[in-house]
Amino acid sequence: GAGVSQSPSNKVTEKGKDVELRCDPISGHTALYWYRQSLGQGLEFLIYFQGNSAPDKSGLPSDRFSAERTGGSVSTLTIQRTQQEDSAVYLCASSLDAWEKLFFGSGTQLSVL
Amino acid sequence: DQQVKQNSPSLSVQEGRISILNCDYTNSMFDYFLWYKKYPAEGPTFLISISSIKDKNEDGRFTVFLNKSAKHLSLHIVPSQPGDSAVYFCAASYGGTSYGKLTFGQGTILTVHP
């Protein structure tokens, strides 16, 4: 595909369950980012990948959050033992080298009941 | 603490008029600023940026102004068009950051009426 693809687009889960969110970046983009947007808030940086390594994971809110990237392409964000405050839109972005031109996916709307 | 603030949650303007969206920041280490535009059910898309060594940058109908002493930036859209109706986010980056670690404001909903 031409753009950043995220799945699922919507996810409803029960408190305490684990969820996995997937991101397919634009082909050839080496940098990949996860952001989240809580209701009424701006986008919040979570983690940055360059290739398969994550030099900056400073934005992950707790150790319940983890992310990996394989083959320099697909990335998965995992949230364990979800809490209601995890409800947000999780956005993935990728970039080639001009970092200001992040290309965002449409996001995954996560609702924790 | 909110380091980047957009104090106007919404703005409504008439087609053809100027739209002015404002953004304030508190961290003097920020030296690169960007505006993103977001339509419903889509991800944000990059609009325009400005480095702290400049005070103005133009791209077609869009101009961004930076006032470093006031820690304030603004986005001017002239003339406004109905297709500009979207959420606008300002974002900032630390000096020397070589990747897209951005701090975003809360966004301003712009509505342009025909």
PDB file of C-alpha atoms in Angstrom:
ATOM      1  CA  GLY A   1       0.000   0.000   0.000  1.00  0.00           C
ATOM      2  CA  ALA A   2       0.978   3.592  -0.451  1.00  0.00           C
ATOM      3  CA  GLY A   3       0.539   4.756   3.125  1.00  0.00           C
ATOM      4  CA  VAL A   4       1.041   3.656   6.710  1.00  0.00           C
ATOM      5  CA  SER A   5      -1.423   0.939   7.549  1.00  0.00           C
ATOM      6  CA  GLN A   6      -2.653   0.176  11.061  1.00  0.00           C
ATOM      7  CA  SER A   7      -4.822  -2.642  12.309  1.00  0.00           C
ATOM      8  CA  PRO A   8      -7.276  -3.047  13.788  1.00  0.00           C
ATOM      9  CA  SER A   9      -8.913   0.329  13.240  1.00  0.00           C
ATOM     10  CA  ASN A  10     -11.015  -0.194  16.362  1.00  0.00           C
ATOM     11  CA  LYS A  11     -10.450  -2.421  19.355  1.00  0.00           C
ATOM     12  CA  VAL A  12     -12.739  -2.859  22.342  1.00  0.00           C
ATOM     13  CA  THR A  13     -11.345  -4.887  25.205  1.00  0.00           C
ATOM     14  CA  GLU A  14     -12.039  -5.612  28.828  1.00  0.00           C
ATOM     15  CA  LYS A  15      -9.902  -4.270  31.612  1.00  0.00           C
ATOM     16  CA  GLY A  16      -7.073  -6.663  32.400  1.00  0.00           C
ATOM     17  CA  LYS A  17      -6.816  -8.185  28.919  1.00  0.00           C
ATOM     18  CA  ASP A  18      -3.763  -7.877  26.663  1.00  0.00           C
ATOM     19  CA  VAL A  19      -3.975  -6.189  23.263  1.00  0.00           C
ATOM     20  CA  GLU A  20      -1.711  -6.056  20.222  1.00  0.00           C
ATOM     21  CA  LEU A  21      -1.763  -3.203  17.762  1.00  0.00           C
ATOM     22  CA  ARG A  22      -0.080  -3.533  14.382  1.00  0.00           C
ATOM     23  CA  CYS A  23       1.617  -1.032  12.119  1.00  0.00           C
ATOM     24  CA  ASP A  24       2.816  -1.501   8.539  1.00  0.00           C
ATOM     25  CA  PRO A  25       4.997   1.474   7.617  1.00  0.00           C
ATOM     26  CA  ILE A  26       5.615   2.825   4.152  1.00  0.00           C
ATOM     27  CA  SER A  27       7.984   0.534   2.302  1.00  0.00           C
ATOM     28  CA  GLY A  28      11.578   1.700   2.614  1.00  0.00           C
ATOM     29  CA  HIS A  29      10.975   3.929   5.636  1.00  0.00           C
ATOM     30  CA  THR A  30      13.570   3.074   8.239  1.00  0.00           C
ATOM     31  CA  ALA A  31      12.163   5.187  11.058  1.00  0.00           C
ATOM     32  CA  LEU A  32       8.942   4.226  12.797  1.00  0.00           C
ATOM     33  CA  TYR A  33       7.133   5.940  15.671  1.00  0.00           C
ATOM     34  CA  TRP A  34       4.230   5.238  17.955  1.00  0.00           C
ATOM     35  CA  TYR A  35       2.171   8.087  19.353  1.00  0.00           C
ATOM     36  CA  ARG A  36      -1.107   8.100  21.221  1.00  0.00           C
ATOM     37  CA  GLN A  37      -3.852  10.656  21.545  1.00  0.00           C
ATOM     38  CA  SER A  38      -6.071  10.591  24.575  1.00  0.00           C
ATOM     39  CA  LEU A  39      -9.403  12.402  24.513  1.00  0.00           C
ATOM     40  CA  GLY A  40      -8.912  16.167  24.370  1.00  0.00           C
ATOM     41  CA  GLN A  41      -5.142  15.866  24.397  1.00  0.00           C
ATOM     42  CA  GLY A  42      -2.407  16.292  21.843  1.00  0.00           C
ATOM     43  CA  LEU A  43      -0.419  13.448  20.412  1.00  0.00           C
ATOM     44  CA  GLU A  44       1.983  11.928  22.931  1.00  0.00           C
ATOM     45  CA  PHE A  45       5.249  10.312  21.821  1.00  0.00           C
ATOM     46  CA  LEU A  46       5.653   6.698  22.909  1.00  0.00           C
ATOM     47  CA  ILE A  47       8.599   5.095  21.121  1.00  0.00           C
ATOM     48  CA  TYR A  48      10.939   5.497  18.155  1.00  0.00           C
ATOM     49  CA  PHE A  49      12.450   2.717  16.049  1.00  0.00           C
ATOM     50  CA  GLN A  50      15.362   3.034  13.678  1.00  0.00           C
ATOM     51  CA  GLY A  51      15.427  -0.227  11.816  1.00  0.00           C
ATOM     52  CA  ASN A  52      14.646  -2.934  14.362  1.00  0.00           C
ATOM     53  CA  SER A  53      16.140  -1.174  17.365  1.00  0.00           C
ATOM     54  CA  ALA A  54      14.429   1.340  19.633  1.00  0.00           C
ATOM     55  CA  PRO A  55      16.888   4.045  20.654  1.00  0.00           C
ATOM     56  CA  ASP A  56      14.153   6.025  22.373  1.00  0.00           C
ATOM     57  CA  LYS A  57      11.389   4.333  24.308  1.00  0.00           C
ATOM     58  CA  SER A  58      11.123   7.113  26.864  1.00  0.00           C
ATOM     59  CA  GLY A  59       7.448   7.781  26.171  1.00  0.00           C
ATOM     60  CA  LEU A  60       6.148   4.326  27.116  1.00  0.00           C
ATOM     61  CA  PRO A  61       3.914   5.077  30.136  1.00  0.00           C
ATOM     62  CA  SER A  62       4.596   1.897  32.099  1.00  0.00           C
ATOM     63  CA  ASP A  63       6.154  -1.533  31.841  1.00  0.00           C
ATOM     64  CA  ARG A  64       2.772  -2.847  30.664  1.00  0.00           C
ATOM     65  CA  PHE A  65       3.619  -1.267  27.310  1.00  0.00           C
ATOM     66  CA  SER A  66       6.103  -2.838  24.936  1.00  0.00           C
ATOM     67  CA  ALA A  67       6.818  -2.667  21.232  1.00  0.00           C
ATOM     68  CA  GLU A  68       8.879  -4.509  18.717  1.00  0.00           C
ATOM     69  CA  ARG A  69       9.743  -4.177  15.092  1.00  0.00           C
ATOM     70  CA  THR A  70      10.830  -7.014  12.854  1.00  0.00           C
ATOM     71  CA  GLY A  71      12.502  -7.092   9.458  1.00  0.00           C
ATOM     72  CA  GLY A  72      12.827  -3.336   9.557  1.00  0.00           C
ATOM     73  CA  SER A  73       9.164  -3.194   8.680  1.00  0.00           C
ATOM     74  CA  VAL A  74       6.110  -4.246  10.688  1.00  0.00           C
ATOM     75  CA  SER A  75       5.809  -3.092  14.273  1.00  0.00           C
ATOM     76  CA  THR A  76       3.585  -4.340  17.072  1.00  0.00           C
ATOM     77  CA  LEU A  77       2.637  -2.360  20.165  1.00  0.00           C
ATOM     78  CA  THR A  78       1.522  -4.596  23.016  1.00  0.00           C
ATOM     79  CA  ILE A  79      -0.352  -3.422  26.077  1.00  0.00           C
ATOM     80  CA  GLN A  80      -0.615  -5.969  28.867  1.00  0.00           C
ATOM     81  CA  ARG A  81      -3.303  -5.961  31.551  1.00  0.00           C
ATOM     82  CA  THR A  82      -5.092  -3.022  29.963  1.00  0.00           C
ATOM     83  CA  GLN A  83      -6.525  -0.289  32.153  1.00  0.00           C
ATOM     84  CA  GLN A  84      -9.274   2.203  31.384  1.00  0.00           C
ATOM     85  CA  GLU A  85      -6.733   5.033  31.174  1.00  0.00           C
ATOM     86  CA  ASP A  86      -5.147   3.213  28.226  1.00  0.00           C
ATOM     87  CA  SER A  87      -8.193   4.124  26.127  1.00  0.00           C
ATOM     88  CA  ALA A  88      -6.908   6.365  23.334  1.00  0.00           C
ATOM     89  CA  VAL A  89      -6.131   6.507  19.648  1.00  0.00           C
ATOM     90  CA  TYR A  90      -2.774   4.871  18.982  1.00  0.00           C
ATOM     91  CA  LEU A  91      -1.039   6.322  15.938  1.00  0.00           C
ATOM     92  CA  CYS A  92       1.897   4.925  14.050  1.00  0.00           C
ATOM     93  CA  ALA A  93       4.096   7.047  11.785  1.00  0.00           C
ATOM     94  CA  SER A  94       7.071   6.388   9.566  1.00  0.00           C
ATOM     95  CA  SER A  95       9.644   8.535   7.850  1.00  0.00           C
ATOM     96  CA  LEU A  96      12.419   8.074   5.325  1.00  0.00           C
ATOM     97  CA  ASP A  97      15.045  10.547   6.394  1.00  0.00           C
ATOM     98  CA  ALA A  98      13.441  14.005   6.468  1.00  0.00           C
ATOM     99  CA  TRP A  99      12.074  13.454   9.922  1.00  0.00           C
ATOM    100  CA  GLU A 100       9.698  16.350   9.992  1.00  0.00           C
ATOM    101  CA  LYS A 101       7.648  14.721   7.306  1.00  0.00           C
ATOM    102  CA  LEU A 102       6.242  11.959   9.418  1.00  0.00           C
ATOM    103  CA  PHE A 103       3.583   9.989   7.588  1.00  0.00           C
ATOM    104  CA  PHE A 104       0.889   8.885   9.998  1.00  0.00           C
ATOM    105  CA  GLY A 105      -1.498   5.993   9.777  1.00  0.00           C
ATOM    106  CA  SER A 106      -5.198   6.400  10.579  1.00  0.00           C
ATOM    107  CA  GLY A 107      -4.706   5.002  14.046  1.00  0.00           C
ATOM    108  CA  THR A 108      -6.272   2.328  16.229  1.00  0.00           C
ATOM    109  CA  GLN A 109      -9.047   3.496  18.519  1.00  0.00           C
ATOM    110  CA  LEU A 110      -8.624   1.447  21.705  1.00  0.00           C
ATOM    111  CA  SER A 111     -11.470   1.339  24.193  1.00  0.00           C
ATOM    112  CA  VAL A 112     -10.943  -0.421  27.509  1.00  0.00           C
ATOM    113  CA  LEU A 113     -14.186  -1.189  29.304  1.00  0.00           C
TER     114      LEU A 113
ATOM    115  CA  ASP B   1       2.858  19.797  32.186  1.00  0.00           C
ATOM    116  CA  GLN B   2       1.679  20.984  28.828  1.00  0.00           C
ATOM    117  CA  GLN B   3       4.771  22.283  27.031  1.00  0.00           C
ATOM    118  CA  VAL B   4       2.893  23.123  23.843  1.00  0.00           C
ATOM    119  CA  LYS B   5      -0.515  24.734  24.197  1.00  0.00           C
ATOM    120  CA  GLN B   6      -3.239  25.601  21.767  1.00  0.00           C
ATOM    121  CA  ASN B   7      -5.618  27.619  23.883  1.00  0.00           C
ATOM    122  CA  SER B   8      -8.415  27.864  21.340  1.00  0.00           C
ATOM    123  CA  PRO B   9     -10.225  24.531  21.012  1.00  0.00           C
ATOM    124  CA  SER B  10     -12.093  25.776  17.960  1.00  0.00           C
ATOM    125  CA  LEU B  11     -12.185  28.521  15.354  1.00  0.00           C
ATOM    126  CA  SER B  12     -14.889  29.371  12.849  1.00  0.00           C
ATOM    127  CA  VAL B  13     -14.259  31.584   9.809  1.00  0.00           C
ATOM    128  CA  GLN B  14     -15.975  32.513   6.582  1.00  0.00           C
ATOM    129  CA  GLU B  15     -14.671  31.220   3.271  1.00  0.00           C
ATOM    130  CA  GLY B  16     -12.209  33.669   1.728  1.00  0.00           C
ATOM    131  CA  ARG B  17     -11.247  35.232   5.064  1.00  0.00           C
ATOM    132  CA  ILE B  18      -8.049  34.714   7.002  1.00  0.00           C
ATOM    133  CA  SER B  19      -7.752  31.924   9.583  1.00  0.00           C
ATOM    134  CA  ILE B  20      -5.243  32.468  12.368  1.00  0.00           C
ATOM    135  CA  LEU B  21      -4.378  29.543  14.603  1.00  0.00           C
ATOM    136  CA  ASN B  22      -2.220  30.157  17.634  1.00  0.00           C
ATOM    137  CA  CYS B  23       0.200  28.081  19.641  1.00  0.00           C
ATOM    138  CA  ASP B  24       2.288  28.827  22.734  1.00  0.00           C
ATOM    139  CA  TYR B  25       5.197  26.865  24.123  1.00  0.00           C
ATOM    140  CA  THR B  26       7.037  26.956  27.411  1.00  0.00           C
ATOM    141  CA  ASN B  27      10.277  25.088  26.731  1.00  0.00           C
ATOM    142  CA  SER B  28      12.997  27.397  25.390  1.00  0.00           C
ATOM    143  CA  MET B  29      14.935  24.334  24.186  1.00  0.00           C
ATOM    144  CA  PHE B  30      12.440  23.818  21.369  1.00  0.00           C
ATOM    145  CA  ASP B  31      13.974  25.012  18.125  1.00  0.00           C
ATOM    146  CA  TYR B  32      11.854  23.486  15.372  1.00  0.00           C
ATOM    147  CA  PHE B  33       8.134  23.882  14.997  1.00  0.00           C
ATOM    148  CA  LEU B  34       5.609  22.203  12.778  1.00  0.00           C
ATOM    149  CA  TRP B  35       1.923  22.286  11.945  1.00  0.00           C
ATOM    150  CA  TYR B  36      -0.061  19.171  11.149  1.00  0.00           C
ATOM    151  CA  LYS B  37      -3.583  18.932   9.810  1.00  0.00           C
ATOM    152  CA  LYS B  38      -5.971  16.099  10.614  1.00  0.00           C
ATOM    153  CA  TYR B  39      -9.240  15.107   8.984  1.00  0.00           C
ATOM    154  CA  PRO B  40     -11.648  12.765  10.811  1.00  0.00           C
ATOM    155  CA  ALA B  41     -10.676   9.091  10.691  1.00  0.00           C
ATOM    156  CA  GLU B  42      -7.336   9.948   9.104  1.00  0.00           C
ATOM    157  CA  GLY B  43      -3.853  10.385  10.506  1.00  0.00           C
ATOM    158  CA  PRO B  44      -2.295  13.841  10.800  1.00  0.00           C
ATOM    159  CA  THR B  45      -0.531  15.142   7.695  1.00  0.00           C
ATOM    160  CA  PHE B  46       2.422  17.516   7.704  1.00  0.00           C
ATOM    161  CA  LEU B  47       1.562  21.043   6.632  1.00  0.00           C
ATOM    162  CA  ILE B  48       4.429  23.455   7.226  1.00  0.00           C
ATOM    163  CA  SER B  49       7.415  23.919   9.509  1.00  0.00           C
ATOM    164  CA  ILE B  50       9.746  26.625  10.752  1.00  0.00           C
ATOM    165  CA  SER B  51      13.182  26.661  12.308  1.00  0.00           C
ATOM    166  CA  SER B  52      13.949  28.937  15.235  1.00  0.00           C
ATOM    167  CA  ILE B  53      16.463  30.829  13.115  1.00  0.00           C
ATOM    168  CA  LYS B  54      13.564  32.188  11.074  1.00  0.00           C
ATOM    169  CA  ASP B  55      10.523  34.201  12.031  1.00  0.00           C
ATOM    170  CA  LYS B  56       8.375  33.433   9.001  1.00  0.00           C
ATOM    171  CA  ASN B  57       7.878  30.640   6.496  1.00  0.00           C
ATOM    172  CA  GLU B  58       5.407  30.584   3.628  1.00  0.00           C
ATOM    173  CA  ASP B  59       3.979  27.821   1.512  1.00  0.00           C
ATOM    174  CA  GLY B  60       1.171  28.879  -0.779  1.00  0.00           C
ATOM    175  CA  ARG B  61      -1.830  29.908   1.295  1.00  0.00           C
ATOM    176  CA  PHE B  62      -0.116  28.888   4.534  1.00  0.00           C
ATOM    177  CA  THR B  63       2.279  31.055   6.516  1.00  0.00           C
ATOM    178  CA  VAL B  64       3.775  30.267   9.890  1.00  0.00           C
ATOM    179  CA  PHE B  65       5.100  33.041  12.123  1.00  0.00           C
ATOM    180  CA  LEU B  66       7.429  32.484  15.057  1.00  0.00           C
ATOM    181  CA  ASN B  67       7.952  34.937  17.909  1.00  0.00           C
ATOM    182  CA  LYS B  68      10.735  33.421  20.007  1.00  0.00           C
ATOM    183  CA  SER B  69      10.707  36.096  22.684  1.00  0.00           C
ATOM    184  CA  ALA B  70       7.009  35.466  23.301  1.00  0.00           C
ATOM    185  CA  LYS B  71       7.354  31.700  22.758  1.00  0.00           C
ATOM    186  CA  HIS B  72       4.455  31.946  20.347  1.00  0.00           C
ATOM    187  CA  LEU B  73       3.768  30.734  16.853  1.00  0.00           C
ATOM    188  CA  SER B  74       0.819  31.172  14.587  1.00  0.00           C
ATOM    189  CA  LEU B  75      -0.467  29.669  11.364  1.00  0.00           C
ATOM    190  CA  HIS B  76      -2.195  31.958   8.876  1.00  0.00           C
ATOM    191  CA  ILE B  77      -4.363  30.534   6.128  1.00  0.00           C
ATOM    192  CA  VAL B  78      -5.287  33.023   3.405  1.00  0.00           C
ATOM    193  CA  PRO B  79      -7.775  32.715   1.843  1.00  0.00           C
ATOM    194  CA  SER B  80      -9.537  30.068   3.878  1.00  0.00           C
ATOM    195  CA  GLN B  81     -11.431  27.376   1.983  1.00  0.00           C
ATOM    196  CA  PRO B  82     -14.084  24.903   3.166  1.00  0.00           C
ATOM    197  CA  GLY B  83     -11.621  22.061   2.490  1.00  0.00           C
ATOM    198  CA  ASP B  84      -9.356  23.552   5.171  1.00  0.00           C
ATOM    199  CA  SER B  85     -11.884  22.476   7.813  1.00  0.00           C
ATOM    200  CA  ALA B  86      -9.921  20.067   9.989  1.00  0.00           C
ATOM    201  CA  VAL B  87      -8.073  19.800  13.309  1.00  0.00           C
ATOM    202  CA  TYR B  88      -4.752  21.641  13.317  1.00  0.00           C
ATOM    203  CA  PHE B  89      -1.960  20.596  15.651  1.00  0.00           C
ATOM    204  CA  CYS B  90       1.195  22.513  16.341  1.00  0.00           C
ATOM    205  CA  ALA B  91       4.242  20.528  17.375  1.00  0.00           C
ATOM    206  CA  ALA B  92       7.752  21.264  18.569  1.00  0.00           C
ATOM    207  CA  SER B  93      11.083  19.512  18.635  1.00  0.00           C
ATOM    208  CA  TYR B  94      14.187  19.843  20.843  1.00  0.00           C
ATOM    209  CA  GLY B  95      17.409  21.201  19.509  1.00  0.00           C
ATOM    210  CA  GLY B  96      19.619  18.561  18.030  1.00  0.00           C
ATOM    211  CA  THR B  97      16.934  15.905  17.875  1.00  0.00           C
ATOM    212  CA  SER B  98      17.524  14.007  14.682  1.00  0.00           C
ATOM    213  CA  TYR B  99      14.294  12.074  14.682  1.00  0.00           C
ATOM    214  CA  GLY B 100      10.608  12.755  14.902  1.00  0.00           C
ATOM    215  CA  LYS B 101      10.151  13.038  18.633  1.00  0.00           C
ATOM    216  CA  LEU B 102       7.575  15.786  18.659  1.00  0.00           C
ATOM    217  CA  THR B 103       5.610  17.450  21.436  1.00  0.00           C
ATOM    218  CA  PHE B 104       2.113  18.288  20.246  1.00  0.00           C
ATOM    219  CA  GLY B 105      -0.505  20.778  21.318  1.00  0.00           C
ATOM    220  CA  GLN B 106      -4.084  19.709  21.943  1.00  0.00           C
ATOM    221  CA  GLY B 107      -5.299  20.827  18.543  1.00  0.00           C
ATOM    222  CA  THR B 108      -7.686  23.487  17.235  1.00  0.00           C
ATOM    223  CA  ILE B 109     -10.775  22.556  15.241  1.00  0.00           C
ATOM    224  CA  LEU B 110     -11.058  24.906  12.268  1.00  0.00           C
ATOM    225  CA  THR B 111     -14.400  25.231  10.523  1.00  0.00           C
ATOM    226  CA  VAL B 112     -14.554  27.241   7.311  1.00  0.00           C
ATOM    227  CA  HIS B 113     -18.101  28.137   6.297  1.00  0.00           C
ATOM    228  CA  PRO B 114     -18.992  28.538   2.617  1.00  0.00           C
TER     229      PRO B 114
END
